[in-house]
Coordinates of N, CA and C in Angstrom, one line a residue:
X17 N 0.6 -10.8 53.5 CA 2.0 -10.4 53.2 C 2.4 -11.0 51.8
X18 N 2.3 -12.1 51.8 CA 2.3 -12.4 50.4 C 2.0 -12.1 49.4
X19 N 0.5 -11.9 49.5 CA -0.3 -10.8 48.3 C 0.7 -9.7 47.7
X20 N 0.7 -9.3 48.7 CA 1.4 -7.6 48.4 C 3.0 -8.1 48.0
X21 N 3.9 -8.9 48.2 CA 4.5 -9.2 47.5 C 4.8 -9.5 46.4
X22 N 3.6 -10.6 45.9 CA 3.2 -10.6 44.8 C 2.6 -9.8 43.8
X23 N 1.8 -8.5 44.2 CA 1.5 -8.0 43.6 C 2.5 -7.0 43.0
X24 N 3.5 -6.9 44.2 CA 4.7 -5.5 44.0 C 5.3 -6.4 42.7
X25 N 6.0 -7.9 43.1 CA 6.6 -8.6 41.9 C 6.0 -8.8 40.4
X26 N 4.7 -8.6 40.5 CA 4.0 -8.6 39.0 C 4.1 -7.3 38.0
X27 N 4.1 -5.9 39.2 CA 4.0 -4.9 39.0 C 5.3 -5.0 38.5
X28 N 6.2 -5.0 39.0 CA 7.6 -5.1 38.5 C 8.1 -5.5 37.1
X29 N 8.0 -6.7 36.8 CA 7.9 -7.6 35.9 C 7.2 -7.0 34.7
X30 N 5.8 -6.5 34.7 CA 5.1 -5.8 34.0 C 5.6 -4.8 33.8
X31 N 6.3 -3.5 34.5 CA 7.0 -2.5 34.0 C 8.0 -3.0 33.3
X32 N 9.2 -4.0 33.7 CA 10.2 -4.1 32.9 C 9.5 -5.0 31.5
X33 N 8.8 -5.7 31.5 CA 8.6 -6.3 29.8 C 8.2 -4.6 29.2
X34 N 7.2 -4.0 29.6 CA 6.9 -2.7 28.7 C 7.9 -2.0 28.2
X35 N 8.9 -1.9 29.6 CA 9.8 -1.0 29.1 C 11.2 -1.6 28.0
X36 N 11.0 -2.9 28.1 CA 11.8 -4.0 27.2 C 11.1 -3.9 25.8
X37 N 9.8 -3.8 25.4 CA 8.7 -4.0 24.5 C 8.9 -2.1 23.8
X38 N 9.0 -1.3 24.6 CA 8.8 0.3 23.9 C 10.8 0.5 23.3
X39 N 11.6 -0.5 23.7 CA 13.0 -0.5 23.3 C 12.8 -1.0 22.1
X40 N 11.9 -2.4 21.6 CA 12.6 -2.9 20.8 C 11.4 -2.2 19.7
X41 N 10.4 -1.3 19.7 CA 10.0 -0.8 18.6 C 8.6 -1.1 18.6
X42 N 7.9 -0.6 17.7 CA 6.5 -1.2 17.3 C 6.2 -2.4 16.5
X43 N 5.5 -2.6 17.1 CA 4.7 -4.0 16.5 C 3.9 -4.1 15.8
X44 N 4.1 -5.0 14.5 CA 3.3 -4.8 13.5 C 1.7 -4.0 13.6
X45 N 0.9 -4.3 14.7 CA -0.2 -4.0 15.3 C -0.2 -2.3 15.5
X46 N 0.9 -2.0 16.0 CA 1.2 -0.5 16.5 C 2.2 0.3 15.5
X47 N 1.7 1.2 14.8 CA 2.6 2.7 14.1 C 3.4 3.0 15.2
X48 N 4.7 3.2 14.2 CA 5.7 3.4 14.4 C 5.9 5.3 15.2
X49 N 4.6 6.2 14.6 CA 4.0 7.1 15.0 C 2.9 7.7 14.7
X50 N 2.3 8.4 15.3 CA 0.8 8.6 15.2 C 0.4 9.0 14.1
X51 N -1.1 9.0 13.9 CA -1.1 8.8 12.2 C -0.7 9.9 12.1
X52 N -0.9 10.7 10.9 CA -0.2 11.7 10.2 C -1.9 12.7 9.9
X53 N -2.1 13.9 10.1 CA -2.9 15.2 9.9 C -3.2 14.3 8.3
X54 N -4.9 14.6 8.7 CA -5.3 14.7 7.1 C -4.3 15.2 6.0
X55 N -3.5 16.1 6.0 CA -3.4 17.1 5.3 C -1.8 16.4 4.9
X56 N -0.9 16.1 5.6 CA 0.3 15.8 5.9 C 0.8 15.6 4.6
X57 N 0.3 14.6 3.9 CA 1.5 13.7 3.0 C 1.2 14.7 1.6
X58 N 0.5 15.8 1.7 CA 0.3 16.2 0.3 C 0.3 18.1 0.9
X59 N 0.9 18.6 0.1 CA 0.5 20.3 0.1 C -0.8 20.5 0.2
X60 N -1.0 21.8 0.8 CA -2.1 22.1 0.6 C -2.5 23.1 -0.3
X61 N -3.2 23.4 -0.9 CA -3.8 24.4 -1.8 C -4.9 25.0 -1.3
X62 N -5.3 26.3 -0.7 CA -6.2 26.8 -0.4 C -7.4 27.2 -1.7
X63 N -8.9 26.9 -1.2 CA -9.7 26.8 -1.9 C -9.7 28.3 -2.6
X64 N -9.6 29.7 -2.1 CA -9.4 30.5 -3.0 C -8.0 30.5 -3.8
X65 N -6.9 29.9 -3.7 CA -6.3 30.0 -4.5 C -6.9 29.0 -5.4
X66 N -6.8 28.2 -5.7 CA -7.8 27.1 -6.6 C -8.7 28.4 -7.2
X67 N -9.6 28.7 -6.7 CA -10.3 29.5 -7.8 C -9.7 30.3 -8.5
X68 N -8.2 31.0 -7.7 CA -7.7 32.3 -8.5 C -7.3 31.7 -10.2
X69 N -6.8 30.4 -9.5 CA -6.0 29.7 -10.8 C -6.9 29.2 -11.8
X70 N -8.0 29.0 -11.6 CA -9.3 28.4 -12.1 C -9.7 30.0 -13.4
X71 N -9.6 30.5 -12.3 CA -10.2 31.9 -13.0 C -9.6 32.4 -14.9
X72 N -7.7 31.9 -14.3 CA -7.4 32.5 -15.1 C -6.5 31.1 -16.3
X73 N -7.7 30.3 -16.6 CA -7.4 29.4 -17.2 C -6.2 29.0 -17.5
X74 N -5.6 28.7 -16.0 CA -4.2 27.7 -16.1 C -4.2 26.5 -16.8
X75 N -3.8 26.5 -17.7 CA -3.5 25.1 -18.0 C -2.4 23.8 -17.9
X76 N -1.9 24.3 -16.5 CA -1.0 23.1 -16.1 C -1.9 22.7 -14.9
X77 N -3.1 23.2 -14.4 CA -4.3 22.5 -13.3 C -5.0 21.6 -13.7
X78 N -4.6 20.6 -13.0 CA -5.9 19.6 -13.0 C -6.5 19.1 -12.1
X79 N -7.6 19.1 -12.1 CA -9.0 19.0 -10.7 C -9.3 17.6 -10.8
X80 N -8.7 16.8 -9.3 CA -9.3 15.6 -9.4 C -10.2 15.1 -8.3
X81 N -11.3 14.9 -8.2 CA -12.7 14.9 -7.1 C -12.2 13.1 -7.3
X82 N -11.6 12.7 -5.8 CA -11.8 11.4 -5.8 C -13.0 10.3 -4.8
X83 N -14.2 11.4 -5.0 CA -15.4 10.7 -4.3 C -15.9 9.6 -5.8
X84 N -17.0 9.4 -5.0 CA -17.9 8.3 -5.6 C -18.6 8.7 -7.1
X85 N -19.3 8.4 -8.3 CA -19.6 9.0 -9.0 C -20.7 10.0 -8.4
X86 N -21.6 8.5 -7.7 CA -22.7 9.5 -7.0 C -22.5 11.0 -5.8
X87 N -21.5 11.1 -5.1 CA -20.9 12.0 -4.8 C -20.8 13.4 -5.9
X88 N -20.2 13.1 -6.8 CA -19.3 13.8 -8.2 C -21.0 14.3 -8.6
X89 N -21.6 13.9 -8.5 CA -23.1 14.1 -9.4 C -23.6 15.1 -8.6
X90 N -23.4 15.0 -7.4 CA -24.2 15.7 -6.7 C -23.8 17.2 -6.6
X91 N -22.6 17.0 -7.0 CA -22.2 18.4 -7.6 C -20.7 18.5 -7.0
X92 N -19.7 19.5 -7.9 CA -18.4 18.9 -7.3 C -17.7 20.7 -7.8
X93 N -16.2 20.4 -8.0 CA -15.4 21.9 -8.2 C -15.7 22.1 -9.6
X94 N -15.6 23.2 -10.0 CA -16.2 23.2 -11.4 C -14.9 23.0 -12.2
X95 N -14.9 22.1 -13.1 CA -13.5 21.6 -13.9 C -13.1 20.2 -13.4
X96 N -13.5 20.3 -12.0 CA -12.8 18.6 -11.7 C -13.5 17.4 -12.6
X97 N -12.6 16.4 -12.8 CA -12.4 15.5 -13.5 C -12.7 14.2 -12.4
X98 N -13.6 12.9 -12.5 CA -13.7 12.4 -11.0 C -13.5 10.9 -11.4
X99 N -12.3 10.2 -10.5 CA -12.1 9.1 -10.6 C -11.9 8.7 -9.3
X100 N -12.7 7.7 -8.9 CA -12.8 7.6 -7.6 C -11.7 7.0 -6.6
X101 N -11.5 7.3 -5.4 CA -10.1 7.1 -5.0 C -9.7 5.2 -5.1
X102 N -10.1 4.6 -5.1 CA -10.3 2.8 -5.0 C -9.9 2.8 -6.8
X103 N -10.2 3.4 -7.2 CA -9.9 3.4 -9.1 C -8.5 4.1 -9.3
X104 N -8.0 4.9 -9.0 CA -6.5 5.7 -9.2 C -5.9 4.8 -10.2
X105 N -5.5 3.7 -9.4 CA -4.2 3.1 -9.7 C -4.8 2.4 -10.9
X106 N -5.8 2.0 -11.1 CA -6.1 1.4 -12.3 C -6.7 2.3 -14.0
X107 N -6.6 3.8 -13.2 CA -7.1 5.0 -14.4 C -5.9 5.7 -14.6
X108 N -5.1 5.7 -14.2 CA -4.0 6.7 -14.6 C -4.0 7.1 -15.8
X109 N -4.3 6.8 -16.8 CA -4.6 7.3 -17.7 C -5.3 8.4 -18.0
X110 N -6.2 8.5 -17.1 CA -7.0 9.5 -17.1 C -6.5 11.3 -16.5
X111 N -5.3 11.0 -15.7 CA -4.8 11.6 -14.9 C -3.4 12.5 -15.3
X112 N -3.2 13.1 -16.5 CA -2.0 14.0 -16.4 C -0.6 14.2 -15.1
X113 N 0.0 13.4 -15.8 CA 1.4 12.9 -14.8 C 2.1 14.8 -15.1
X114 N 2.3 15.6 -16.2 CA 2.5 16.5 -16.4 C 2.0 18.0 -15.6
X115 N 0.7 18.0 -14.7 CA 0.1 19.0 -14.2 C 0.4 18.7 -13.2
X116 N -0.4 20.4 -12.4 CA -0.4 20.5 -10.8 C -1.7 19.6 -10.7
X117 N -2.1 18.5 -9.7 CA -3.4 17.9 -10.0 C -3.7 18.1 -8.4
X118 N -4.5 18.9 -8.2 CA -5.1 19.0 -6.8 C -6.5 18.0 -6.7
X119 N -6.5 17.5 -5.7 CA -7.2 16.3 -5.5 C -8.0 16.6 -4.0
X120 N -9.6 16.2 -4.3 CA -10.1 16.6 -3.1 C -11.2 15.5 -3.3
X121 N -11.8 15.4 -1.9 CA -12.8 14.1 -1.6 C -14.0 15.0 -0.7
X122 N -14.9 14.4 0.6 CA -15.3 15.1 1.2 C -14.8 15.6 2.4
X123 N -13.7 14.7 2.9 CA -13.4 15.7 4.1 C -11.5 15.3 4.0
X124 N -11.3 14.7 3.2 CA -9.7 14.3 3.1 C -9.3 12.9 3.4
X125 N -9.9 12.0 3.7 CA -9.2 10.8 3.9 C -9.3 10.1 3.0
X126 N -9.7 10.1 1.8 CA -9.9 9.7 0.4 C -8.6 10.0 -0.7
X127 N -8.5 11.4 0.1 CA -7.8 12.2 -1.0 C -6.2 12.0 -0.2
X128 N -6.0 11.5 0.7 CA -5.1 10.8 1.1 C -4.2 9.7 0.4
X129 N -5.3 8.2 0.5 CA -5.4 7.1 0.1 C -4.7 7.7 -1.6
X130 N -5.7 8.4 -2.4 CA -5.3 8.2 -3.7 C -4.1 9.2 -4.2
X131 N -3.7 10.3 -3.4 CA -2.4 10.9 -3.2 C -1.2 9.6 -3.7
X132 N -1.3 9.0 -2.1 CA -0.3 8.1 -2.3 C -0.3 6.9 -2.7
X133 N -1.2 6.1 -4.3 CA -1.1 5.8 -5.1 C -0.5 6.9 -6.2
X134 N -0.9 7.5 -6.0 CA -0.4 8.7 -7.6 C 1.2 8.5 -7.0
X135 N 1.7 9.3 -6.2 CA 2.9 9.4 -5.3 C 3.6 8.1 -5.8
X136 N 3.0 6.8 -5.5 CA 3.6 5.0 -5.4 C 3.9 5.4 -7.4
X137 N 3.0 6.2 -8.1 CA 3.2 5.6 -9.5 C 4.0 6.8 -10.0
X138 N 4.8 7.8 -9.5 CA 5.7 8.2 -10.0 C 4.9 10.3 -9.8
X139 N 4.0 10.6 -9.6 CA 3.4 11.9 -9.6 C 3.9 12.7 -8.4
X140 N 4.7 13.7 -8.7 CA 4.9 14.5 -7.7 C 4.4 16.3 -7.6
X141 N 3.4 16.4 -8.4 CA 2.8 17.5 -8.6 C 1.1 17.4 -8.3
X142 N 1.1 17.0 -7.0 CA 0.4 17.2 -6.3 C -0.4 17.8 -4.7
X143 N -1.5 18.5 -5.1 CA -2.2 19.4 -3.7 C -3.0 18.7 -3.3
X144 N -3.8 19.0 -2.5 CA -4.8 18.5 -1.6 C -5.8 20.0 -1.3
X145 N -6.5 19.8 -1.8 CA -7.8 20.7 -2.0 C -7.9 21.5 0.0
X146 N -7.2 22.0 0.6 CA -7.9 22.6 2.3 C -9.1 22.3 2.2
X147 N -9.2 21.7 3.0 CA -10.9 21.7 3.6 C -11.6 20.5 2.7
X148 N -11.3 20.3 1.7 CA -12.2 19.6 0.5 C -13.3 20.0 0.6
X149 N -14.4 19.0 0.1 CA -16.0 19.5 -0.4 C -16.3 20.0 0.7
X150 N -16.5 19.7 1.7 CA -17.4 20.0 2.9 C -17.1 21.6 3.3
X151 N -15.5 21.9 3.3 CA -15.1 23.6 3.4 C -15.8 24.2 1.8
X152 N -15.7 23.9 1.3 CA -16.2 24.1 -0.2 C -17.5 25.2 -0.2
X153 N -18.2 23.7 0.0 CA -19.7 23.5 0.0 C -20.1 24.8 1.5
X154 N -19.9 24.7 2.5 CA -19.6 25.8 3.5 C -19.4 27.1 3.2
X155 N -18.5 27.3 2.3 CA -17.7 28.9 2.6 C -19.1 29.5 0.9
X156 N -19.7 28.4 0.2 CA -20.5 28.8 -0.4 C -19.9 28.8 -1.8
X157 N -19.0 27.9 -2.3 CA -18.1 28.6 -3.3 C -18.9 27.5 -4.4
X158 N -18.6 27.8 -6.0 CA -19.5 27.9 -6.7 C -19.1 25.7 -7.1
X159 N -20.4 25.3 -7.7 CA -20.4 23.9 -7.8 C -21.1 23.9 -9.2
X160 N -20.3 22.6 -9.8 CA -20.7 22.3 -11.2 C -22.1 20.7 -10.4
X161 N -22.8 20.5 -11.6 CA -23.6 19.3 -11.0 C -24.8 19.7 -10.1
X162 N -25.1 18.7 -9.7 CA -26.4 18.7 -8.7 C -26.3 19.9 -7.1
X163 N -27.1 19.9 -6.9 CA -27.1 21.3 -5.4 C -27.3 20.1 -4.2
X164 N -26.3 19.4 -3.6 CA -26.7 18.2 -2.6 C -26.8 19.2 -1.3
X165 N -26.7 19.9 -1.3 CA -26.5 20.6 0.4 C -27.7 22.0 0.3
X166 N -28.1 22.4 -1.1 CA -29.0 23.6 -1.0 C -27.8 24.5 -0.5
X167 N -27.0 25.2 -0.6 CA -25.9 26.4 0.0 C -25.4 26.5 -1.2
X168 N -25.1 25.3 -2.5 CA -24.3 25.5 -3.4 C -24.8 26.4 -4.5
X169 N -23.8 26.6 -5.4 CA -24.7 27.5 -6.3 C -23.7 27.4 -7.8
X170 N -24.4 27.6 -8.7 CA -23.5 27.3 -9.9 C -22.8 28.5 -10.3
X171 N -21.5 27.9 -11.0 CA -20.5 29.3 -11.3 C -21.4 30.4 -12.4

């Protein structure tokens, strides 16, 4: 009889701290809410639009591949310019604060991370490539650089 008293009383106790603990907020340890969709903190630009604009030599586009060099080599969008996302904040220079700069990595969590450095340093003309390389590289669409997958093909 005890047991079960005790257990009911622990049970108790344990519900009320939780429900004391989900009042006062998250804890440094726990987001405030779940992460946010690859895609979330930046527009998307669909990969055939990118090419429409590609096509017809826009010149407020600029293509930023924020993989690795070795990545970039292996072949990347044709026109992108590649500074790797861990480098952003220290290349800006490199980076036209004045264009639409669509920015793509291999599957988006790269192009995340260096979004919101550009974002932190004042840039609000920025896309996010759909899909990045890996939809890219997939739907068959044309690559400057090396052929890393055999599917790619040059413009």
């Amino acid at each position: 009889m005890k047991t079960a008293r005790f257990v009911a009383f622990a049970a108790t106790v344990f519900t009320a701290a939780a429900s004391v603990a989900d009042q006062a907020g998250p804890t440094p340890s726990q987001p405030a809410t779940a992460p946010a969709a690859a895609s979330a903190s930046l527009p998307l630009i669909s990969p055939q639009a990118l090419l429409e604009r590609q096509a017809k030599k826009d010149p407020s586009l600029f293509v930023l591949d924020v993989r690795s060099p070795e990545e970039f080599a292996s072949g990347h969008v044709p026109g992108a310019v590649n500074v790797p996302y861990d480098q952003v904040a220290s290349q800006l220079a490199k980076i036209p604060k004045d264009k639409d700069v669509v920015l793509y990595c291999r599957s988006g969590r790269r192009t995340e991370l260096a979004g919101a450095a550009l974002k932190a340093d004042g840039y609000t003309k920025l896309e996010h490539l759909q899909g990045d390389m890996q939809a890219w590289l997939k739907d068959g669409r044309p690559v400057e650089g090396g052929d890393a997958t055999g599917t790619a093909k040059k413009p």
